[in-house]
PDB file of C-alpha atoms in Angstrom:
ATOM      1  CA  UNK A  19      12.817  12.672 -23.526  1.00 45.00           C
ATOM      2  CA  UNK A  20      13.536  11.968 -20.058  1.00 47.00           C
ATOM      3  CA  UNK A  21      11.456  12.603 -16.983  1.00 48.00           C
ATOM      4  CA  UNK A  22      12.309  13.061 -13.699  1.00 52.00           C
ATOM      5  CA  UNK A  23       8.977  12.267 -11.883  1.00 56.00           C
ATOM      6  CA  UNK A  24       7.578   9.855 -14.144  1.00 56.00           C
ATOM      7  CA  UNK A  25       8.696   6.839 -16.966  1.00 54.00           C
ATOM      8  CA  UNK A  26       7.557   6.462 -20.295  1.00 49.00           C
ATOM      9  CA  UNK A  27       7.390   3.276 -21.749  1.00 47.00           C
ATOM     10  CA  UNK A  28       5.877   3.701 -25.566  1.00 47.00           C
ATOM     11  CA  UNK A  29       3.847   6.923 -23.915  1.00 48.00           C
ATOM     12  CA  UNK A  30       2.437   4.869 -21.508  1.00 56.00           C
ATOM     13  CA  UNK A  31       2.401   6.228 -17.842  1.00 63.00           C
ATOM     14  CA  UNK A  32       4.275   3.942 -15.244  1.00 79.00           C
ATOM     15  CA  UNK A  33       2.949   4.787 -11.769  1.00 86.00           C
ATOM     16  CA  UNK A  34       5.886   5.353  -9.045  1.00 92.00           C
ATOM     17  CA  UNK A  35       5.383   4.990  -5.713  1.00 92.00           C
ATOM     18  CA  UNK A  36       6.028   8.724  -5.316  1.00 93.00           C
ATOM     19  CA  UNK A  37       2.922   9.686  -7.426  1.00 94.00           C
ATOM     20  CA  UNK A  38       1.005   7.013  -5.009  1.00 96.00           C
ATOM     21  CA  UNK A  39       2.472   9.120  -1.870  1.00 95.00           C
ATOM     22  CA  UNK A  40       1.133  12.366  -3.491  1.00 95.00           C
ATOM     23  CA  UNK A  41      -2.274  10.896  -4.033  1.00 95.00           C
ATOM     24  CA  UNK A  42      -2.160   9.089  -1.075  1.00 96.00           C
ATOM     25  CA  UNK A  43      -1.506  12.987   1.109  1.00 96.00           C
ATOM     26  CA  UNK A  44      -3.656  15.089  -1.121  1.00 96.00           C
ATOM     27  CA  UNK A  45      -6.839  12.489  -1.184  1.00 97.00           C
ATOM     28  CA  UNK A  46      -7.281  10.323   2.284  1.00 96.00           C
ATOM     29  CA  UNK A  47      -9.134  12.151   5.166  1.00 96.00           C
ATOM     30  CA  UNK A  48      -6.243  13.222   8.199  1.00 96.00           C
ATOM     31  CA  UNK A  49      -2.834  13.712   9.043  1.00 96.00           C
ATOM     32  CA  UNK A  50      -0.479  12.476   6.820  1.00 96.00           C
ATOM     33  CA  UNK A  51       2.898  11.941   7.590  1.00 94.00           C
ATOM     34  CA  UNK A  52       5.850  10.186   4.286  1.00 93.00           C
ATOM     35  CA  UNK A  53       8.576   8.131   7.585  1.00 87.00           C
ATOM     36  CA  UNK A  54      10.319   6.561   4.596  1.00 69.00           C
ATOM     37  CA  UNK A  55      13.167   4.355   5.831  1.00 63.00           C
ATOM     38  CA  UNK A  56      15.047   6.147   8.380  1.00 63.00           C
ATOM     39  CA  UNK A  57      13.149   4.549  10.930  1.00 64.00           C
ATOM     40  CA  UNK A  58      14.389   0.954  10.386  1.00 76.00           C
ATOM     41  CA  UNK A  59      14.226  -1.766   7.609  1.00 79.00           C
ATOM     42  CA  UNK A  60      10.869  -2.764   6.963  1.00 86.00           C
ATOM     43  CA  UNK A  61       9.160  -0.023   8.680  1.00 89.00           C
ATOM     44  CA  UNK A  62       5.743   0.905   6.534  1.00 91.00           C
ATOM     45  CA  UNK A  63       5.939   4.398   4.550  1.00 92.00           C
ATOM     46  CA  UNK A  64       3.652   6.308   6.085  1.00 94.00           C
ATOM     47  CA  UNK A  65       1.858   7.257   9.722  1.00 94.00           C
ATOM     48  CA  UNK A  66      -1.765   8.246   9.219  1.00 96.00           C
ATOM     49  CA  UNK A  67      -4.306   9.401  11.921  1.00 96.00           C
ATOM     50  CA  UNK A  68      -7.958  10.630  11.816  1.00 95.00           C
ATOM     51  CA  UNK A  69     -10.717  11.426  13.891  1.00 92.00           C
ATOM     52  CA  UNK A  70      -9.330   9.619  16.791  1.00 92.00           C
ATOM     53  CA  UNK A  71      -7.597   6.171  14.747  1.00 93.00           C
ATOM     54  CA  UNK A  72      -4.762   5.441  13.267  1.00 93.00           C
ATOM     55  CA  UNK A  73      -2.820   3.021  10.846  1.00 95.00           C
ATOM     56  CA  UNK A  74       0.736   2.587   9.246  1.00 95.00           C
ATOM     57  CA  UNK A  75       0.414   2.579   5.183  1.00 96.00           C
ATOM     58  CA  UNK A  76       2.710   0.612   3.264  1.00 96.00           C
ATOM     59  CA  UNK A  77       2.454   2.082  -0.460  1.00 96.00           C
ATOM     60  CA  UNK A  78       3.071  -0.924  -3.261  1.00 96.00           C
ATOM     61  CA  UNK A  79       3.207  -0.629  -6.946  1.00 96.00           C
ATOM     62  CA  UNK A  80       1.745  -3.783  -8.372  1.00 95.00           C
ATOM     63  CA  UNK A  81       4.009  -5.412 -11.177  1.00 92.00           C
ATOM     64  CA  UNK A  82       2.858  -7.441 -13.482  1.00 91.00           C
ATOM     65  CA  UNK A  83      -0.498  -9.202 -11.322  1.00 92.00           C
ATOM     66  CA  UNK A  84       2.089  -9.212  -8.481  1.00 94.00           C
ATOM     67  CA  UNK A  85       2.912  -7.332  -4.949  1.00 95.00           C
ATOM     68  CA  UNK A  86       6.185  -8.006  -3.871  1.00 94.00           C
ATOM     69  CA  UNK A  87       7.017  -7.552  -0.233  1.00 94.00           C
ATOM     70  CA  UNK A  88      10.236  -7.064   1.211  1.00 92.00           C
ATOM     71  CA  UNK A  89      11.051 -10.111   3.982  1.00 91.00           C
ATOM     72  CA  UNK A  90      11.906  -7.346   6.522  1.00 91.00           C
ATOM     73  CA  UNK A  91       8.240  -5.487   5.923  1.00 93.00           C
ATOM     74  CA  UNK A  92       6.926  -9.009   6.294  1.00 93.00           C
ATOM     75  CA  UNK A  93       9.178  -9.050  10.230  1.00 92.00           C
ATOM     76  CA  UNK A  94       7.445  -5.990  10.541  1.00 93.00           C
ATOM     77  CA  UNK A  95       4.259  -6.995   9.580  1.00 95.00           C
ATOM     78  CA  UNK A  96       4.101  -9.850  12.319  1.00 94.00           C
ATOM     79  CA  UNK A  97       5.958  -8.129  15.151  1.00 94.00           C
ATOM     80  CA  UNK A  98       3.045  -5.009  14.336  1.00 94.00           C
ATOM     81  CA  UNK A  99       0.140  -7.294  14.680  1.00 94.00           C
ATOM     82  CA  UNK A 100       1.665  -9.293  17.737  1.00 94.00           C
ATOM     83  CA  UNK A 101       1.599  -5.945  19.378  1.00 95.00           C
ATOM     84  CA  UNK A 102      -1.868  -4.296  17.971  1.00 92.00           C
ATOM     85  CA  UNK A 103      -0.668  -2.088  15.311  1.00 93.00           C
ATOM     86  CA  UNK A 104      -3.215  -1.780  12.464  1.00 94.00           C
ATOM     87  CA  UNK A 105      -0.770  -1.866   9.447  1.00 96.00           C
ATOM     88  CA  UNK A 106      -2.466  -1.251   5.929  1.00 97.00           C
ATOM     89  CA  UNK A 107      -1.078  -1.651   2.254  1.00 97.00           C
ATOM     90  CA  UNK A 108      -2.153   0.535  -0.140  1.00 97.00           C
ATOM     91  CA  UNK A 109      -1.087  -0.781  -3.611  1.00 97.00           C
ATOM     92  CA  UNK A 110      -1.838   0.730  -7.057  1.00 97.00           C
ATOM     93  CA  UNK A 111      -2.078  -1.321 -10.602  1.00 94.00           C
ATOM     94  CA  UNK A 112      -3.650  -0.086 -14.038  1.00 88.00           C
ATOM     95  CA  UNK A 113      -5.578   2.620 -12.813  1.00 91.00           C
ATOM     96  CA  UNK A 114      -7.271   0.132 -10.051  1.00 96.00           C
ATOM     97  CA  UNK A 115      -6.607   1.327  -5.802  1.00 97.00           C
ATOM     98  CA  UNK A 116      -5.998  -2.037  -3.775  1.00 97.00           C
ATOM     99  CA  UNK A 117      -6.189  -1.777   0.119  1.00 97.00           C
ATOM    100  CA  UNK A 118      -5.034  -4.874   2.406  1.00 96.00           C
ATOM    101  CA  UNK A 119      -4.532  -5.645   5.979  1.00 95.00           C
ATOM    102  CA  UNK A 120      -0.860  -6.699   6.981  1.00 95.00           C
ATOM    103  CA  UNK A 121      -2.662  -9.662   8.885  1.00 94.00           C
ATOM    104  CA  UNK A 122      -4.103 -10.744   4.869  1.00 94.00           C
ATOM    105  CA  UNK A 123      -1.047 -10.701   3.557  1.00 94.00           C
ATOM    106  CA  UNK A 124       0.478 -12.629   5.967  1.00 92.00           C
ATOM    107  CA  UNK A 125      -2.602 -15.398   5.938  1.00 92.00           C
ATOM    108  CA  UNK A 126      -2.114 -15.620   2.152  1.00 92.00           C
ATOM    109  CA  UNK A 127       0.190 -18.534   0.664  1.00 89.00           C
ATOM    110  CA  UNK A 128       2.426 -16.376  -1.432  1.00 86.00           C
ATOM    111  CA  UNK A 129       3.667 -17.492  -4.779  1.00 81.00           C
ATOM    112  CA  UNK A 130       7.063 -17.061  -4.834  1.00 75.00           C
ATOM    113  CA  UNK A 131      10.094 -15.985  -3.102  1.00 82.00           C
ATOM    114  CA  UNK A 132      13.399 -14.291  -4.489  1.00 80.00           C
ATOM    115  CA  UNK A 133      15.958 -12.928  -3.225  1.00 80.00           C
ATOM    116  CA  UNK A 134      14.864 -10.142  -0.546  1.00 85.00           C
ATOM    117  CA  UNK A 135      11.390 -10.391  -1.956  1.00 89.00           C
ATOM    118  CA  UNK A 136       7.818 -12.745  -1.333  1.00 91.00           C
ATOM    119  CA  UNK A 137       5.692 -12.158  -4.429  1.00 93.00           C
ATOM    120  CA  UNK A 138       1.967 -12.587  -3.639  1.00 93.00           C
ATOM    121  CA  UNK A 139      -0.553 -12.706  -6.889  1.00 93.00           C
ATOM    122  CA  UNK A 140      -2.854  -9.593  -6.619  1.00 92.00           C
ATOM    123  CA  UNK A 141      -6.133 -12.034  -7.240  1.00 91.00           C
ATOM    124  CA  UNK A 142      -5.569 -14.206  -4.322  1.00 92.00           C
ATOM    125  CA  UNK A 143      -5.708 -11.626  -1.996  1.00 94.00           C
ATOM    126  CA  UNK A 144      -8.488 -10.425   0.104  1.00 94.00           C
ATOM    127  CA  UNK A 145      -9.126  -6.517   0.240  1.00 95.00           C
ATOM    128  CA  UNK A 146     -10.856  -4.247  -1.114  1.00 96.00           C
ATOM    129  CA  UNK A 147     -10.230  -2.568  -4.659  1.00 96.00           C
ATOM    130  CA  UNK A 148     -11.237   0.990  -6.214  1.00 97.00           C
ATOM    131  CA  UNK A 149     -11.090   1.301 -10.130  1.00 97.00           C
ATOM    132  CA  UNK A 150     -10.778   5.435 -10.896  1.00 94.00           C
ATOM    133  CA  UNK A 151     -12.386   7.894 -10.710  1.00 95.00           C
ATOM    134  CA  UNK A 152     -11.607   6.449  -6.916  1.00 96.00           C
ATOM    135  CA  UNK A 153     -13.842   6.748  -3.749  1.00 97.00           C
ATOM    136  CA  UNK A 154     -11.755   8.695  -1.654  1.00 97.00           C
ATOM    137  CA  UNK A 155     -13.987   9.128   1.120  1.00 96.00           C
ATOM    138  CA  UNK A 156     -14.722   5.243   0.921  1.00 96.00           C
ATOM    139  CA  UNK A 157     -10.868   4.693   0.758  1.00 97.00           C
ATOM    140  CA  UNK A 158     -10.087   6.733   3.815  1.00 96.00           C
ATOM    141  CA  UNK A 159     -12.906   5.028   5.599  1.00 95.00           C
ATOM    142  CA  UNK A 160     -11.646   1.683   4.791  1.00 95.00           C
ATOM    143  CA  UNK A 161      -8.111   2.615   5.911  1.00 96.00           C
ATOM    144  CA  UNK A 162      -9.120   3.812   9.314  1.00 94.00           C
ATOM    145  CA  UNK A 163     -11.275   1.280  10.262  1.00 88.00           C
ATOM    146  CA  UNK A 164     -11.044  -0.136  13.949  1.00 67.00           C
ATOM    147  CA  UNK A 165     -11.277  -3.604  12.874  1.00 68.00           C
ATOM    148  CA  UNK A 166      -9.834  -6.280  10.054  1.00 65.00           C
ATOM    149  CA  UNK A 167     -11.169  -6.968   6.747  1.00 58.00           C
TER     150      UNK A 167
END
């Protein structure tokens, strides 16, 4: 039977980054706004702003122990930061909410590189992590805060 929001895999839910936006605009505190890709390669997913802050959000899908960022997110990530944009990734894996800075991501050795793609190994980064029922008022908080974790 086929699907056209979600997979199946042996009746097993697969998370798509999609369902992660719809969580992501019905759950965390503020204005919420999907950019998508139209702005230019690497360019985070979504602009988010509340009570006076705000942050780009990157939504990931975690594969396998493993966030894979694109090399052109990563060029974003460092041209961002160089200029004092708070840029956060938001990354879901088995039912568990991850939430890192861009600056963490780019401070952790990753583990490998392929093609278009730098694979980092979900335990070696620092951030924070939510297992569900998730925090949501703890999630937005941590999102929106002024300074790096």
């Amino acid at each position: 039977m086929l699907f056209t929001t979600r997979t199946y895999i042996t009746k097993i839910y697969v998370m798509l980054e999609k369902d992660l936006w719809k969580l992501v605009k019905n759950n965390i505190s503020g204005h919420k706004t999907r950019i998508e890709n139209a702005v230019s390669p690497g360019f985070p997913d979504c602009f988010c702003a509340w009570s006076n802050r705000y942050c780009l959000l990157e939504l990931k899908i975690i594969r396998y122990h493993t966030l894979r960022i694109q090399k052109s997110q990563l060029v974003f990530f460092h041209e961002g930061i160089r200029h004092g944009a708070r840029i956060r990734i938001l990354a879901y894996s088995k039912n568990l909410i991850h939430l890192f800075t861009a600056k963490n991501i780019i401070k952790t050795k990753h583990s490998a590189i392929s093609c278009d793609k730098i694979s980092y190994r979900i335990n070696e980064l620092k951030g924070y992590t939510w297992a569900s029922p998730y925090n949501w008022n703890d999630i937005s908080d941590k999102i929106y805060r002024m300074e790096e974790y």
